[in-house]
Coordinates of C-alpha atoms in Angstrom, one line a residue:
X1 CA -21.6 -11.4 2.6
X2 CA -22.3 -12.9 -0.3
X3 CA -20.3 -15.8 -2.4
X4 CA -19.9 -13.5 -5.0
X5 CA -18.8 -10.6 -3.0
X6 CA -16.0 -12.5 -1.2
X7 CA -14.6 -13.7 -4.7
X8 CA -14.9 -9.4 -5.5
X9 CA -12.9 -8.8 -2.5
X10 CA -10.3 -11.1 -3.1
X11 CA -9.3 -10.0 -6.2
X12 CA -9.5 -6.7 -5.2
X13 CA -7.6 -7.3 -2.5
X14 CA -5.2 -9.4 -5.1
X15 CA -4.9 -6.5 -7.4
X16 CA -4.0 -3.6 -4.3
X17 CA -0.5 -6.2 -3.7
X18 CA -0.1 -6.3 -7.4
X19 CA -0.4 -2.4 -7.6
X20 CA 2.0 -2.2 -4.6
X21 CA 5.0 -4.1 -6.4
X22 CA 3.9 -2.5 -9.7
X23 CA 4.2 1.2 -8.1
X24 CA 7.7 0.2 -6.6
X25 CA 9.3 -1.1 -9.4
X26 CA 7.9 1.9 -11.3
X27 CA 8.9 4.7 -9.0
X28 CA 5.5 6.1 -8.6
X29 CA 5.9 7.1 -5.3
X30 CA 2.2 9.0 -5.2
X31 CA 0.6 5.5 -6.4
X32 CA 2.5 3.9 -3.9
X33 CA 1.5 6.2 -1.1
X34 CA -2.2 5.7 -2.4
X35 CA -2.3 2.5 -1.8
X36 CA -2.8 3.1 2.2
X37 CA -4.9 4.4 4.0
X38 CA -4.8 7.7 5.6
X39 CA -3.2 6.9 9.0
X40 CA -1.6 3.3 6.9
X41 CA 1.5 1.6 8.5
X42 CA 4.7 0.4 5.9
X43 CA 7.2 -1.6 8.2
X44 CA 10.2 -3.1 7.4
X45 CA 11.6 -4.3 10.8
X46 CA 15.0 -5.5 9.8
X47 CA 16.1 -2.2 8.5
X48 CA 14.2 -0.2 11.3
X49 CA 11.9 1.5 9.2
X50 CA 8.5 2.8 9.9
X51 CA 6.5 5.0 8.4
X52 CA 3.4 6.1 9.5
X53 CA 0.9 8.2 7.2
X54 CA 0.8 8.5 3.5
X55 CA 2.9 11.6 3.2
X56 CA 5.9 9.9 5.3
X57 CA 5.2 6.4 3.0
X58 CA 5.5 8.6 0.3
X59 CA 8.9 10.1 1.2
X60 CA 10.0 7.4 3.0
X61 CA 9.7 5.0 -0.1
X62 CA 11.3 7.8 -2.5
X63 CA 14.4 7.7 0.2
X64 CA 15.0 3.8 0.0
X65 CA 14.4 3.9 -3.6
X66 CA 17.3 6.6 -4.1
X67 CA 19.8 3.7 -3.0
X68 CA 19.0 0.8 -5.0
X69 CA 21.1 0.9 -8.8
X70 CA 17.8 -1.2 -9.6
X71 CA 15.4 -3.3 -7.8
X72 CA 13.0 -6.3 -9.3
X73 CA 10.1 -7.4 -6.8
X74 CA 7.5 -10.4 -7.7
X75 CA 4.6 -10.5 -5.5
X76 CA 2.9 -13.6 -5.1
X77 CA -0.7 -14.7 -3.8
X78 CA -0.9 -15.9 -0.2
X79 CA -4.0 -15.6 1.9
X80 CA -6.6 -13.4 2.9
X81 CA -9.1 -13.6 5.8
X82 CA -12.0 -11.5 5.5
X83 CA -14.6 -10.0 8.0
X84 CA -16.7 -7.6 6.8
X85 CA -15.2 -4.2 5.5
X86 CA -11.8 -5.3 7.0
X87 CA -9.4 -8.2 6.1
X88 CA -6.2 -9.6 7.1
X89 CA -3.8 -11.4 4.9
X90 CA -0.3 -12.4 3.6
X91 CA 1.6 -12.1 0.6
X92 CA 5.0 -13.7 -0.5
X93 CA 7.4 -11.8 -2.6
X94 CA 11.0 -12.3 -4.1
X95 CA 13.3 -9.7 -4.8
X96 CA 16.6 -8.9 -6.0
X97 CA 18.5 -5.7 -6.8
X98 CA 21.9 -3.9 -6.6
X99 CA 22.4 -1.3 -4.7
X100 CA 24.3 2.0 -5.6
X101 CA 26.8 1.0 -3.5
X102 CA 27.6 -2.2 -4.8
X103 CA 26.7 -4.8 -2.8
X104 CA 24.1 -7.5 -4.5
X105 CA 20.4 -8.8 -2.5
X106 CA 18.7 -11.9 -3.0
X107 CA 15.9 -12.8 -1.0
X108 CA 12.4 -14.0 0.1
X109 CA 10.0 -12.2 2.2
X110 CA 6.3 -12.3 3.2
X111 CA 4.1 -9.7 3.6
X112 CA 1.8 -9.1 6.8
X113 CA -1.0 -7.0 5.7
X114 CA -3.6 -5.6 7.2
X115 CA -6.7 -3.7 4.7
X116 CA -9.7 -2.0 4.9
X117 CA -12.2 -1.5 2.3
X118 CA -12.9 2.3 1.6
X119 CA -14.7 4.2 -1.1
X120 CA -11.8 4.4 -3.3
X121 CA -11.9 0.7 -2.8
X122 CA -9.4 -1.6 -0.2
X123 CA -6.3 0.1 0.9
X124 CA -3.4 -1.4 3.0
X125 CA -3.7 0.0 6.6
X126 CA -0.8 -1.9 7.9
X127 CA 1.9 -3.5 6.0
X128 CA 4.7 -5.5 7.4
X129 CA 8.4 -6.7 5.4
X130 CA 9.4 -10.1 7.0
X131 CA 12.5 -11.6 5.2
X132 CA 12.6 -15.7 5.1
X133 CA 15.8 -15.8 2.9
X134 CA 18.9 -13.3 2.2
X135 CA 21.5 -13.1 0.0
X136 CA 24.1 -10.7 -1.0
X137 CA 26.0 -12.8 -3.2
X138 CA 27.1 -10.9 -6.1
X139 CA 24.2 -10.9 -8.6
X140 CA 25.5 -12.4 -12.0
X141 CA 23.5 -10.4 -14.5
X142 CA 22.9 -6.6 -14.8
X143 CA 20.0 -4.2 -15.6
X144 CA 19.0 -3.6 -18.8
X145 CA 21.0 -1.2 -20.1
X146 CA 23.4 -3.7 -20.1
X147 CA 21.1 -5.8 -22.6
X148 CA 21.8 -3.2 -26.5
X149 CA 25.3 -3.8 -25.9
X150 CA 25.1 -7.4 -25.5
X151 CA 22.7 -8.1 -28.3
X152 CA 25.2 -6.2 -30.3
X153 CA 27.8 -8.8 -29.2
X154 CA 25.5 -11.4 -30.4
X155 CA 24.8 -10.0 -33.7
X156 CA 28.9 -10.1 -34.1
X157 CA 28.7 -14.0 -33.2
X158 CA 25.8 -14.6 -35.8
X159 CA 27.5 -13.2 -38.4

C-alpha cells in the first residue's frame, strides 16, 4: 500500500464515522443502515442491543430513536489500524439528549469498529457502543424550539 493510499483510507474511513453521527442526528435511518455492510454488527452492550444485518440496523436504530425528545452526538477522531482491504479502529464520541420520558444523559463513549473496504467504498462491519462516562443529571438547556421564544425574551430586554 502506498503512502498516499493509506492517507485515502483514513479519511475515508474518517468521513464513514462522521456520516454515522451525521445520519443519527438526522434521522436517516436508510443512510445509517448504509453505512454497514451487508451482514454489519451495531452493538450497544449496556442496553443489550444487537442488531445484526442492515435491515435489523435499520429498524433497530428507528426504534431507539422513537424515545429520545432529542439527541446531540459529536464524533471524534481516534485511531485506525489498517491491513489491506480491512481495518480496525476507534472512535470517541460525546452525547447528550432527553429522552421522551424525561430523564436527562450525559456521557462519553468510544467506539470499537471494525471496516471493510467495498466497492461503494469502506463500510462498518462491526460497530461496538462502550460508555466511559454517564450522567443523567437533569440537562439545563432545551432543544431548539425552545430558542424563538427566548430570543423574543431578549428582544424585550434590549428594548
Amino acid at each position: 500500500m502506498t503512502d498516499f493510499q493509506a492517507v485515502a483510507d483514513r479519511v475515508e474511513i474518517e468521513a464513514l464515522r462522521g456520516e454515522f453521527s451525521d445520519a443519527a442526528m438526522m434521522g436517516d435511518y436508510d443512510r445509517f443502515a448504509e453505512l454497514f455492510t451487508e451482514d454489519g454488527v451495531y452493538k450497544i452492550p449496556d442496553v443489550h442491543v444487537e442488531q445484526t444485518g442492515r435491515e435489523a440496523i435499520r429498524a433497530g436504530t428507528e426504534e431507539l430513536a422513537d424515545a429520545w425528545e432529542f439527541f446531540v452526538q459529536t464524533t471524534h477522531p481516534g485511531s485506525i489500524e489498517l491491513d489491506g482491504d480491512t481495518a480496525s479502529g476507534r472512535a470517541y464520541v460525546c452525547e447528550l439528549g432527553k429522552l421522551r420520558n424525561g430523564t436527562s444523559i450525559y456521557n462519553y463513549a468510544f467506539f470499537n469498529d471494525r471496516y471493510r473496504r467495498t466497492a461503494d467504498g469502506w463500510k462498518f462491519t462491526e460497530r461496538v457502543f462502550e460508555v466511559r462516562y454517564f450522567d443523567t443529571t437533569p440537562l439545563p438547556g432545551s432543544p431548539l424550539v425552545a430558542l424563538p421564544a427566548v430570543a423574543e425574551e431578549a428582544s424585550q430586554i434590549e428594548r
